[in-house]
mmCIF file of C-alpha atoms in Angstrom:
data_model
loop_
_atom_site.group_PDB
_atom_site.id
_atom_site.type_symbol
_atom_site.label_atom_id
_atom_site.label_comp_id
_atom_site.label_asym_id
_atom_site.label_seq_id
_atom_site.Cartn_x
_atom_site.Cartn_y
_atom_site.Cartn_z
ATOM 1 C CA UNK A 46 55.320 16.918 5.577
ATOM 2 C CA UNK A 47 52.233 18.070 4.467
ATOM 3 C CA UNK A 48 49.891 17.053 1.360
ATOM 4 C CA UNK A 49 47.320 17.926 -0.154
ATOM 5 C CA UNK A 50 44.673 20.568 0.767
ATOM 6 C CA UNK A 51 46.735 21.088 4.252
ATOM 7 C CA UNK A 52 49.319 22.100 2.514
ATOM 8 C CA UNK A 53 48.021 24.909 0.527
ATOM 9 C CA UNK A 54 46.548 26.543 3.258
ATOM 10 C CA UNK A 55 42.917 25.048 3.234
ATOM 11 C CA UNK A 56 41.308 23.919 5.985
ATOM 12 C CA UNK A 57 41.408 20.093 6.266
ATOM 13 C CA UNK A 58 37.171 18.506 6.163
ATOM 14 C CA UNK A 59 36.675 15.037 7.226
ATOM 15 C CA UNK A 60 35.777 12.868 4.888
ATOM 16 C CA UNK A 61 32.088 11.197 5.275
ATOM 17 C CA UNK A 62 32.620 7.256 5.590
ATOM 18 C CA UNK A 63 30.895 5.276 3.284
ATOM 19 C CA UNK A 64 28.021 3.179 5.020
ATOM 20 C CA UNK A 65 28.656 0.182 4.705
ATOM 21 C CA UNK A 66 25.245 -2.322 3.765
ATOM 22 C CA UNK A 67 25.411 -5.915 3.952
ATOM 23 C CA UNK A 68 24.347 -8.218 1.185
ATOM 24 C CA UNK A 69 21.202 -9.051 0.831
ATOM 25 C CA UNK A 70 19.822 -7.017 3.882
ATOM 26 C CA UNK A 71 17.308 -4.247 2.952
ATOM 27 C CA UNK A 72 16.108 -1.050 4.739
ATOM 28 C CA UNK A 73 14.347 -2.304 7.431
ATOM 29 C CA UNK A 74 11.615 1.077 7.014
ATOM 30 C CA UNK A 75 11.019 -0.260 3.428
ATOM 31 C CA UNK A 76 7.797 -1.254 2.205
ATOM 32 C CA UNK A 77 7.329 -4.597 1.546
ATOM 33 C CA UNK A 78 4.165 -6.098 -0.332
ATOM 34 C CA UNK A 79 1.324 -8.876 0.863
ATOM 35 C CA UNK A 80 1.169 -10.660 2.440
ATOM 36 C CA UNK A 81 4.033 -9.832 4.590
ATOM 37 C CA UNK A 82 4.485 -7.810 8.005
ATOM 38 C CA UNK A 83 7.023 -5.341 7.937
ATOM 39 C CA UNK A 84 10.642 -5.904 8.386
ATOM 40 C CA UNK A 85 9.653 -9.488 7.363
ATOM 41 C CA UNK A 86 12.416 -12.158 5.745
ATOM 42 C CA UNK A 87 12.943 -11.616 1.865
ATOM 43 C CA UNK A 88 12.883 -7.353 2.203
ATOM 44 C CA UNK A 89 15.078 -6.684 -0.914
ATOM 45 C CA UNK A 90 17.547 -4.341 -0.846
ATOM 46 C CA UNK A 91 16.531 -0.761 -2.928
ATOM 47 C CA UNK A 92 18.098 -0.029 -5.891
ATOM 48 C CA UNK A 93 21.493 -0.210 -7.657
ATOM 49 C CA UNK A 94 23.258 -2.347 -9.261
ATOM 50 C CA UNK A 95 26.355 -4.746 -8.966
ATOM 51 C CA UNK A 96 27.190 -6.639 -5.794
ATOM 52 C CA UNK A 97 23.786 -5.035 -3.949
ATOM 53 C CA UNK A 98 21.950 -6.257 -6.893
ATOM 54 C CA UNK A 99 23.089 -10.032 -6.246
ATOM 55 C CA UNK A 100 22.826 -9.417 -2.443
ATOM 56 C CA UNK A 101 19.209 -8.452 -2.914
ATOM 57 C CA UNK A 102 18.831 -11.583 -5.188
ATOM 58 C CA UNK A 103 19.929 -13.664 -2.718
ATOM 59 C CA UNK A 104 17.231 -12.415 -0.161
ATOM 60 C CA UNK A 105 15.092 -14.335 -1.777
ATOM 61 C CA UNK A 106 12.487 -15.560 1.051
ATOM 62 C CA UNK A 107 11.684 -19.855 0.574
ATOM 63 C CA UNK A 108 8.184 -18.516 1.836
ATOM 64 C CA UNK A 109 7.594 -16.088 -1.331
ATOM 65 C CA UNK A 110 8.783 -18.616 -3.569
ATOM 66 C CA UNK A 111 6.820 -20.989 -2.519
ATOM 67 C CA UNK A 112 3.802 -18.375 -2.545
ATOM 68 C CA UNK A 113 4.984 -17.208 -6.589
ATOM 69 C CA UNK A 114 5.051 -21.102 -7.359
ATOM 70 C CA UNK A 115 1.441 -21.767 -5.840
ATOM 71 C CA UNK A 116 0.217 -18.707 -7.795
ATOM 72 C CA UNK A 117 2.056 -19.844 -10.874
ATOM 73 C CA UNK A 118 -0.244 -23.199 -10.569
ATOM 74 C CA UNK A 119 -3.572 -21.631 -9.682
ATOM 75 C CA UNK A 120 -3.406 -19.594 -12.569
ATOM 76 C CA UNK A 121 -2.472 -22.489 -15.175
ATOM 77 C CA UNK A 122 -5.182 -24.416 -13.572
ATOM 78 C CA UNK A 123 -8.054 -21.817 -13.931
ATOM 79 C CA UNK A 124 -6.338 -21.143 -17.000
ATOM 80 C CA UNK A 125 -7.728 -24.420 -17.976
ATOM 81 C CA UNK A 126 -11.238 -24.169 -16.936
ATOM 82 C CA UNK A 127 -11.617 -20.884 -18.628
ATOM 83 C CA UNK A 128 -11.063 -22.236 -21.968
ATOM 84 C CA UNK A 129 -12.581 -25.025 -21.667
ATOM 85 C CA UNK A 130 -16.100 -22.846 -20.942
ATOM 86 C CA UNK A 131 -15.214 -20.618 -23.729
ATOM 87 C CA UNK A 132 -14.251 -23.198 -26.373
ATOM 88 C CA UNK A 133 -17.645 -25.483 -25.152
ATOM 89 C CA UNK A 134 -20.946 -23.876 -26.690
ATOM 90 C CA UNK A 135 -22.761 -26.188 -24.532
ATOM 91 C CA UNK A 136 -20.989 -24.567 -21.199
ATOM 92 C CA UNK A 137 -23.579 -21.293 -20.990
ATOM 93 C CA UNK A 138 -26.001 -22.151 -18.286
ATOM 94 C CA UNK A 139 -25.933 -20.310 -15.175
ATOM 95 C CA UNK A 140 -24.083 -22.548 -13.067
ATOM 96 C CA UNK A 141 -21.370 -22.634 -15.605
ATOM 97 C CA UNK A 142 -21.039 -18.896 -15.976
ATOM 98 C CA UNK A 143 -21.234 -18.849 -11.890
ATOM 99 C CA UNK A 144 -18.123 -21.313 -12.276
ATOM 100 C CA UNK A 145 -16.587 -19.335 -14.652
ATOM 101 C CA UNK A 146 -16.510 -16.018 -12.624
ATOM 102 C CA UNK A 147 -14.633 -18.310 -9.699
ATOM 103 C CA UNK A 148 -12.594 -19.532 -12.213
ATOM 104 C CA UNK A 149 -11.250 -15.935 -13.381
ATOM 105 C CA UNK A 150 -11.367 -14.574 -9.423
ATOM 106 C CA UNK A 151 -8.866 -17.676 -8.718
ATOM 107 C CA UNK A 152 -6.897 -16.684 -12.368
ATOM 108 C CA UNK A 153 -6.576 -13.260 -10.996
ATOM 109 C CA UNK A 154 -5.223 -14.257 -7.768
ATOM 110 C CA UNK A 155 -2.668 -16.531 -9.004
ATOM 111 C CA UNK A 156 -1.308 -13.417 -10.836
ATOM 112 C CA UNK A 157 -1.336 -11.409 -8.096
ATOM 113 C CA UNK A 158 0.746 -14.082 -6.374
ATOM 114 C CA UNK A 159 3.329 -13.923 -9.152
ATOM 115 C CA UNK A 160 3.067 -10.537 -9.654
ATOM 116 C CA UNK A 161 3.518 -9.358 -5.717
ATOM 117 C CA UNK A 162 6.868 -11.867 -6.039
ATOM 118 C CA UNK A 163 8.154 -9.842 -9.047
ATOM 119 C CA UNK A 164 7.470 -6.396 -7.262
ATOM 120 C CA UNK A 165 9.037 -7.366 -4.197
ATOM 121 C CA UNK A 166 12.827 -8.611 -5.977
ATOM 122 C CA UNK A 167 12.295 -7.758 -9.379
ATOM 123 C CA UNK A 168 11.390 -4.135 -9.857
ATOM 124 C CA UNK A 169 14.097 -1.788 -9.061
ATOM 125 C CA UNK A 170 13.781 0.838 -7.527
ATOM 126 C CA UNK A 171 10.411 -0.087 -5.295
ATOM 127 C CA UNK A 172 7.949 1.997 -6.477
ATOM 128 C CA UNK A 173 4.726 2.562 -3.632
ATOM 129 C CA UNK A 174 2.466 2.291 -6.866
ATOM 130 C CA UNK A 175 2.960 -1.099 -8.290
ATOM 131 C CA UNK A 176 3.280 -2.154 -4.420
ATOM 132 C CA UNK A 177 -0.504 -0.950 -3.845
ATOM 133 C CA UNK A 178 -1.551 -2.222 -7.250
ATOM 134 C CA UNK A 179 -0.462 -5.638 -6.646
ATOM 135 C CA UNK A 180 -1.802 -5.495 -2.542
ATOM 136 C CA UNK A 181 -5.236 -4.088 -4.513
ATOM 137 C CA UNK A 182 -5.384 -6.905 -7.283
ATOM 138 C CA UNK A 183 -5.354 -9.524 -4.788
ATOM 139 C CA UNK A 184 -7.602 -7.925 -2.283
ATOM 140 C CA UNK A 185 -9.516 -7.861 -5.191
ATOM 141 C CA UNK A 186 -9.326 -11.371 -6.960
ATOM 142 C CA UNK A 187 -9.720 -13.048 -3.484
ATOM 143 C CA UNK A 188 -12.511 -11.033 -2.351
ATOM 144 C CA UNK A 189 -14.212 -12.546 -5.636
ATOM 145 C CA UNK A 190 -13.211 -15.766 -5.413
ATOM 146 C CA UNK A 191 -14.867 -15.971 -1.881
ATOM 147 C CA UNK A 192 -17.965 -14.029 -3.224
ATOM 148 C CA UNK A 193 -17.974 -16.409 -6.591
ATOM 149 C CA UNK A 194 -18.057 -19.733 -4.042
ATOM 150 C CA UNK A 195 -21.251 -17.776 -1.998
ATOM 151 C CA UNK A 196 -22.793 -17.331 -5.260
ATOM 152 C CA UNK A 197 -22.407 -21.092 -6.390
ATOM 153 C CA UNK A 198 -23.907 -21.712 -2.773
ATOM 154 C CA UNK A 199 -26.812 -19.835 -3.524
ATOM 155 C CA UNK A 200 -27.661 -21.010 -6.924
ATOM 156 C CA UNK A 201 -27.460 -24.395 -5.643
ATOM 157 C CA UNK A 202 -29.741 -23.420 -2.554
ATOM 158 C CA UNK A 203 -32.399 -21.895 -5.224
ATOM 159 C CA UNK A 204 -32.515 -25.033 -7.725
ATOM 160 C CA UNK A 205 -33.449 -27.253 -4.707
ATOM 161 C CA UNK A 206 -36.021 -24.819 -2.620
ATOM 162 C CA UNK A 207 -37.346 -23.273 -6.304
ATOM 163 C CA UNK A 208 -37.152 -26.763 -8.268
ATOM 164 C CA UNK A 209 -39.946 -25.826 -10.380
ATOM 165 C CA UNK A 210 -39.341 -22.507 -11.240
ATOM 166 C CA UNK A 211 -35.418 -22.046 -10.825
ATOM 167 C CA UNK A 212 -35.169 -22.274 -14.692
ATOM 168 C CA UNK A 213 -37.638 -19.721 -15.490
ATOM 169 C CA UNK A 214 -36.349 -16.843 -13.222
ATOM 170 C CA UNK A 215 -32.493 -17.889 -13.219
ATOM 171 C CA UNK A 216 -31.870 -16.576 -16.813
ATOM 172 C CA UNK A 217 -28.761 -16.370 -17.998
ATOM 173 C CA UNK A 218 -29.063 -12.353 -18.251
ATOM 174 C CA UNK A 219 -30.236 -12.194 -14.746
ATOM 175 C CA UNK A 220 -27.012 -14.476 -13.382
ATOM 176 C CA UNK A 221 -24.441 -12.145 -15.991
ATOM 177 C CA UNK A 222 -26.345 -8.851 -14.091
ATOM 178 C CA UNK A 223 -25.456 -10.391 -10.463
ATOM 179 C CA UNK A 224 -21.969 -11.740 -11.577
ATOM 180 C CA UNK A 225 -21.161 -8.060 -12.978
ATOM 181 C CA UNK A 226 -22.924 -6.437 -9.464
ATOM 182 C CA UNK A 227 -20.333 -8.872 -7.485
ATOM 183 C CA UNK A 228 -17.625 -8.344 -9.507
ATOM 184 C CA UNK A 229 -17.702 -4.065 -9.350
ATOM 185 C CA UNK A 230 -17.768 -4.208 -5.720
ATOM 186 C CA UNK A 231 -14.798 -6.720 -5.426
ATOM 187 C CA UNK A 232 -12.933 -4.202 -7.494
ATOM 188 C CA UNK A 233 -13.888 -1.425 -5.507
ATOM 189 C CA UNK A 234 -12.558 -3.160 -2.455
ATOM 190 C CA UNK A 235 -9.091 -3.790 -4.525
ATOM 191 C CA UNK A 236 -8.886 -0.069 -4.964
ATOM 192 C CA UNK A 237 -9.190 0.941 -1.591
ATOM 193 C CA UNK A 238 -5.712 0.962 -0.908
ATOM 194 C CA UNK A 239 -4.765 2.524 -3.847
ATOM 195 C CA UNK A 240 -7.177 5.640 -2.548
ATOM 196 C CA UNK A 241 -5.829 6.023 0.600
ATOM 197 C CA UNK A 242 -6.497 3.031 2.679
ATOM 198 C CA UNK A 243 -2.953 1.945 3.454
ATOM 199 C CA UNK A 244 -0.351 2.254 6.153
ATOM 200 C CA UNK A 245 2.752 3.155 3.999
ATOM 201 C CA UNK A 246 2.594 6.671 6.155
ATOM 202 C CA UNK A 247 2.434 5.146 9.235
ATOM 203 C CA UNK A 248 4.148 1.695 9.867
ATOM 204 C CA UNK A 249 2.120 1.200 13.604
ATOM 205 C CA UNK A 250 -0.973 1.047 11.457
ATOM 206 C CA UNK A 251 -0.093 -1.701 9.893
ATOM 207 C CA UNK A 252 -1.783 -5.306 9.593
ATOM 208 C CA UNK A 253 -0.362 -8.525 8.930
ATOM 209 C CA UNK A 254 -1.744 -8.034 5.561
ATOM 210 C CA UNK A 255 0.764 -4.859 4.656
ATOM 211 C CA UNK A 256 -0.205 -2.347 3.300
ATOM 212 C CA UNK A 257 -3.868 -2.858 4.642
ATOM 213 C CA UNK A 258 -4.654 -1.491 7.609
ATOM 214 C CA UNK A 259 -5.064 -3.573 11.020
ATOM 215 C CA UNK A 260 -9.213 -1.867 11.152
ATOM 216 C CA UNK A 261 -9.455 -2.565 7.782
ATOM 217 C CA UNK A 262 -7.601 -5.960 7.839
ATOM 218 C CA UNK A 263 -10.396 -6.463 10.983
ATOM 219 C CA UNK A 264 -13.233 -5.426 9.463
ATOM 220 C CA UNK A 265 -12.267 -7.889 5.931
ATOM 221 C CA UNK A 266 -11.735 -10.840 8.398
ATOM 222 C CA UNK A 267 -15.155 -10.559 10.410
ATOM 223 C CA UNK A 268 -16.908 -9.693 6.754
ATOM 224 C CA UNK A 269 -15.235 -13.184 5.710
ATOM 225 C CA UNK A 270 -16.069 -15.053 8.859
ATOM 226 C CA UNK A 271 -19.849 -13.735 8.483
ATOM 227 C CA UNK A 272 -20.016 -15.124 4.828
ATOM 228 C CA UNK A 273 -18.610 -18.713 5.835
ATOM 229 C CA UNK A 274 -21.223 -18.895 8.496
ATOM 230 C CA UNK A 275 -24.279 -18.036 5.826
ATOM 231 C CA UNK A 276 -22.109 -20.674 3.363
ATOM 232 C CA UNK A 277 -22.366 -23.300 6.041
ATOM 233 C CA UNK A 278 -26.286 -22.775 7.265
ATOM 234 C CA UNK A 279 -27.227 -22.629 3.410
ATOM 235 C CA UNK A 280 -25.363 -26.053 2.823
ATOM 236 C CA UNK A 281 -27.261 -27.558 5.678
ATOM 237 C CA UNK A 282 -30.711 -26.219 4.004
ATOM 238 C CA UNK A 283 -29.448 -27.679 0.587
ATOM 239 C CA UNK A 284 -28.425 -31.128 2.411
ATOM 240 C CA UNK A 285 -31.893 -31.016 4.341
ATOM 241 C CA UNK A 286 -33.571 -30.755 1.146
ATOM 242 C CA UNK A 287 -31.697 -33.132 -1.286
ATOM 243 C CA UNK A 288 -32.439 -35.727 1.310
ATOM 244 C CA UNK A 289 -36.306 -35.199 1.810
ATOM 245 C CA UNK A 290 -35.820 -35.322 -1.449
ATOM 246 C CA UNK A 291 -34.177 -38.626 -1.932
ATOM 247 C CA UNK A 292 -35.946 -39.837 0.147
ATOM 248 C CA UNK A 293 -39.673 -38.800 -1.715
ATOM 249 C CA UNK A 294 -37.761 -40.279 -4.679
ATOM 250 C CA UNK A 295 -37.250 -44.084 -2.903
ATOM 251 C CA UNK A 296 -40.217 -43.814 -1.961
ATOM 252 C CA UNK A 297 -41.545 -44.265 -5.179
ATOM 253 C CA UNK A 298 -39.527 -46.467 -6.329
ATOM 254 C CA UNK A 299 -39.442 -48.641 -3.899
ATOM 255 C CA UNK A 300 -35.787 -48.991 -3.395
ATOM 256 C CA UNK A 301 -35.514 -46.957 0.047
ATOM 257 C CA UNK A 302 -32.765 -48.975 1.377
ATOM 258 C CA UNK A 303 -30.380 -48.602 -1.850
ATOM 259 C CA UNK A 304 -31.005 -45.023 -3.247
ATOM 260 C CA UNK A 305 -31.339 -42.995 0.551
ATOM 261 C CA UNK A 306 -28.081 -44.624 1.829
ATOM 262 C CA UNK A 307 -25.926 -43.827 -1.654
ATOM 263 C CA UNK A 308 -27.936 -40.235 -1.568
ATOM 264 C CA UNK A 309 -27.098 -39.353 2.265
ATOM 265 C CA UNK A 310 -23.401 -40.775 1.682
ATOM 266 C CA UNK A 311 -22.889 -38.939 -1.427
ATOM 267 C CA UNK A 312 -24.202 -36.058 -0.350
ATOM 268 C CA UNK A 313 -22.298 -35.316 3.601
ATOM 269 C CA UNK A 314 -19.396 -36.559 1.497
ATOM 270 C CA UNK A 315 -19.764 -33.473 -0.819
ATOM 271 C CA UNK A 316 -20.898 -31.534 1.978
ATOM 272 C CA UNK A 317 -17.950 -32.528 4.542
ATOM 273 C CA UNK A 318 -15.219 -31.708 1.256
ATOM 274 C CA UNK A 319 -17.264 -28.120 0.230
ATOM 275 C CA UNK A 320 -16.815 -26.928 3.574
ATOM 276 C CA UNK A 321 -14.197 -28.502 5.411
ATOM 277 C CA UNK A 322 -11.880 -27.350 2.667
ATOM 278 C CA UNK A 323 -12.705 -24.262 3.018
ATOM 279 C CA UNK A 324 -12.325 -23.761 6.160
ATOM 280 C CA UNK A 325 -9.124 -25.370 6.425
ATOM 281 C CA UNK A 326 -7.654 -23.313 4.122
ATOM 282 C CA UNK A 327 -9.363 -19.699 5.267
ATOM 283 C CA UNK A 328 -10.395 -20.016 8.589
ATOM 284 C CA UNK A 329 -6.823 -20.177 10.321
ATOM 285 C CA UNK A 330 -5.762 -17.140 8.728
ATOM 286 C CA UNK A 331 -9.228 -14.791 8.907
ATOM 287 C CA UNK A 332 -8.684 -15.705 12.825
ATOM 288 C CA UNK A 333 -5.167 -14.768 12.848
ATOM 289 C CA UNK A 334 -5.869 -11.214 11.318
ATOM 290 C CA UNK A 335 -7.954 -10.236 13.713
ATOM 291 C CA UNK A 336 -5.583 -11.076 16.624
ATOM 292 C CA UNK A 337 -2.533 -10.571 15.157
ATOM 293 C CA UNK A 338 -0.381 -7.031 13.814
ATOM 294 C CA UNK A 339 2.658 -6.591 12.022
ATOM 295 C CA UNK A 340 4.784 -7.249 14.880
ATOM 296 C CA UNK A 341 3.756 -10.774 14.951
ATOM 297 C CA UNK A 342 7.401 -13.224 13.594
ATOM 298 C CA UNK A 343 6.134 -12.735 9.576
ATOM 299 C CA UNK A 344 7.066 -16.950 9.244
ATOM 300 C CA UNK A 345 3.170 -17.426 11.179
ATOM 301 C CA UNK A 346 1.753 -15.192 8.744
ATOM 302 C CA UNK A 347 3.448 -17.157 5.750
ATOM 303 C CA UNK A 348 2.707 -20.407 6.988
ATOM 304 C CA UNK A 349 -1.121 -19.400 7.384
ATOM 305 C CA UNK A 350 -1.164 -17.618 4.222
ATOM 306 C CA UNK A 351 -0.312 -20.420 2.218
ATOM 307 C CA UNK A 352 -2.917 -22.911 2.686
ATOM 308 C CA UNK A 353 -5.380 -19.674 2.021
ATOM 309 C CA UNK A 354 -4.017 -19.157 -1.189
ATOM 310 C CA UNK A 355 -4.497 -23.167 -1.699
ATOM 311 C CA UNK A 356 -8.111 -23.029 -1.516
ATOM 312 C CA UNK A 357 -7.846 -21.751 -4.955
ATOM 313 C CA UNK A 358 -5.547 -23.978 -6.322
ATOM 314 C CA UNK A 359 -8.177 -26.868 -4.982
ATOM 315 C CA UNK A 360 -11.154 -25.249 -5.983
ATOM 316 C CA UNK A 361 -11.273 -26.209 -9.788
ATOM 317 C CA UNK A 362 -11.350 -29.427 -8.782
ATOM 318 C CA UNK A 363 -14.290 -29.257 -6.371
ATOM 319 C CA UNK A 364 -16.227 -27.554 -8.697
ATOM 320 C CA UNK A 365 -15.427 -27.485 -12.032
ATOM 321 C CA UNK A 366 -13.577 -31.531 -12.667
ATOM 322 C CA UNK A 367 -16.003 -33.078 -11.242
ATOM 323 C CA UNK A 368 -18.659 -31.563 -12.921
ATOM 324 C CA UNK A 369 -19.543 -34.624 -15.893
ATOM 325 C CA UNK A 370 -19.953 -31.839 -18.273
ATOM 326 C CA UNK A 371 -16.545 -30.809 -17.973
ATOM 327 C CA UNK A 372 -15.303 -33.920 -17.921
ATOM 328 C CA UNK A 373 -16.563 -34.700 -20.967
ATOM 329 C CA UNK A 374 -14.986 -32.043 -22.452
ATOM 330 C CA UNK A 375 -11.760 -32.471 -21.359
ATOM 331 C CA UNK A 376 -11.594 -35.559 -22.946
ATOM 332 C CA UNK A 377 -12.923 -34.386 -26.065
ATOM 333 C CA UNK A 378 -10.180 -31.782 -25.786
ATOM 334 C CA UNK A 379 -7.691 -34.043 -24.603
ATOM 335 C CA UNK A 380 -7.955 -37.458 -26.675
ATOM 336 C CA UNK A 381 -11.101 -36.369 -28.973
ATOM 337 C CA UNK A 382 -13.082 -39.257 -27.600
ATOM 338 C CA UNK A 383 -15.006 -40.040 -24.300
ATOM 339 C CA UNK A 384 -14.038 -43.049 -22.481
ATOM 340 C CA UNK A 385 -16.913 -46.083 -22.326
ATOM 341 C CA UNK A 386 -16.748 -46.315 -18.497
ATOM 342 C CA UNK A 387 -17.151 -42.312 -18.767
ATOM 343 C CA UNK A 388 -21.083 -41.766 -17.164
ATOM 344 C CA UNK A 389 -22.674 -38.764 -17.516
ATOM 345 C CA UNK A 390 -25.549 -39.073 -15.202
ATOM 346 C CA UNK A 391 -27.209 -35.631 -15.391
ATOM 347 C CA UNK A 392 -27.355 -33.859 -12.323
ATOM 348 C CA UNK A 393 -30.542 -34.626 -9.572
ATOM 349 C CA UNK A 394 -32.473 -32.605 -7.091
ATOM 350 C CA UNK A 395 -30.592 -34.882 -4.549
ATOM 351 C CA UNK A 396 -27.216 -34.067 -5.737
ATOM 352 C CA UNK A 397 -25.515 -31.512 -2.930
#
């Protein structure tokens, strides 16, 4: 016998079957944010709610939590050194305001960490907007970040080759003009993708460093490499200097064996932890992007991005808690006194 639509006469349709999706597994064409490749671990699943909403939970990648929790710390710890500058009257010289703009760059980036994580699993349905906004904020924030360290290399470079007149043309309106110069065309680079320079329409085009580009993922990378090389050669002009310096200085006094051997320790010591650490932590992965393309197993891009995004979790304390200034105020913002053994030596030509 016969039921239903057969048996009234009408013409029996087969019924679509329902596709089936497994939890946690995405669209593999879906976009997924930086610093990813495509059809990398952790692609959450697109909308809806229910069991596909605890399946896409569950996609969570170790990798991007580990990224969200680094970013999470970089931007507490900048945090930090951006009040203390602000709260300290005494904290407006040019080298503080130079450390202040790396500061905020490394702030920035640590919320672009955490806010690429929430895009990625917590914004539903993926939007292509908030996916290039947070891929632009980082380009953006590290870009600065990389241009704020230069910057700190060059004032440096100047107070040692122009000791006598470094205070007289490095104004403090003349440093806030530069820092504002530096900081418009970091931004500009964090909107490129947002104006077209992106490979959401065409997954080939695609870097390790989605949605950028692999030419312009190439062209960042060799721009990078090309600004860690003029880092390094004006480090070895500042540590030339500061010892022909230290040395003049012993001289003098008389002490040559003393003073030159604490100077030349102190400063490759500096030297060796400036630029060592960074490139450890940037190197690796500027290489990799050059040689590498979104078909590349996404764990090497993770495991190289990761130590990048270090650099600016290590960089307050390289240049901002060590600085005695700072120091001092910490404590006065910490305990409201200044330990005895506390020395604040003010800073020499033959510092690095």
């Amino acid at each position: 016998m016969l039921h239903g639509p057969a048996a009234m006469g009408e013409p029996w349709q087969p019924q679509p079957q329902q596709q089936q999706r497994l939890p946690g597994l995405g669209n593999a064409s879906e976009p997924s944010a930086w610093p990813s490749a495509a059809g990398g671990p952790g692609t959450a699943a697109p909308g809806g709610g229910g069991a596909g909403a605890v399946g896409a939970v569950g996609a969570v990648s170790p990798w991007d939590i580990a990224l969200c929790a680094t970013g999470t710390a970089v931007a507490g710890e900048n945090a930090l050194v951006l009040a203390v500058l602000f709260y300290t009257p005494s904290l407006r010289a040019p080298m503080f305001l130079l450390i202040g703009s790396l500061a905020l760059a490394d702030l920035l980036a640590g919320l672009g960490l955490v806010a690429n994580f929430a895009v990625r699993y917590l914004l539903r349905p993926p939007s292509e907007a908030a996916e290039l906004g947070a891929a632009g904020l980082l380009l953006a924030a590290f870009s600065a970040s990389v241009c704020s360290l230069l910057a700190i290399t060059v004032d440096r470079y100047l107070s040692l080759y122009n000791a006598l007149t470094y205070h007289s043309e490095r104004t403090l309106g003349f440093t806030c003009a530069m820092v504002l110069l530096m900081w418009l065309l970091c931004l500009g680079v964090g909107l490129l993708p947002l104006l077209g320079w992106n490979c959401l329409r065409d997954q080939s085009a695609c870097s390790i460093l989605r949605p950028v580009t692999k030419d312009n993922a190439a062209v960042l990378a060799v721009t990078f490499l090309l600004l860690f090389a003029l880092m390094m050669q004006l480090y070895l002009q500042i540590c030339k200097i500061a010892f022909r310096h230290a040395q003049q200085i012993a001289v003098q006094h008389q002490f040559i064996a003393t003073a030159q051997a604490t100077s030349t320790r102190k400063g490759l010591s500096t030297l060796s932890l400036i630029l060592g650490t960074f490139a450890l932590c940037w190197i690796p992965f500027a290489i990799y992007s050059l040689v590498a393309d979104s078909s590349y197993p996404v764990v090497y891009t993770y495991s190289l991005a990761l130590p990048a995004t270090c650099n600016s979790l290590i960089n307050p304390i390289i240049y901002a808690f060590r600085n005695p200034d700072i120091q001092k105020s910490l404590w006065l913002a910490c305990c409201g006194c200044i330990p005895s053994t506390f020395s604040s030596r003010p800073r020499t030509s033959s510092d690095v």
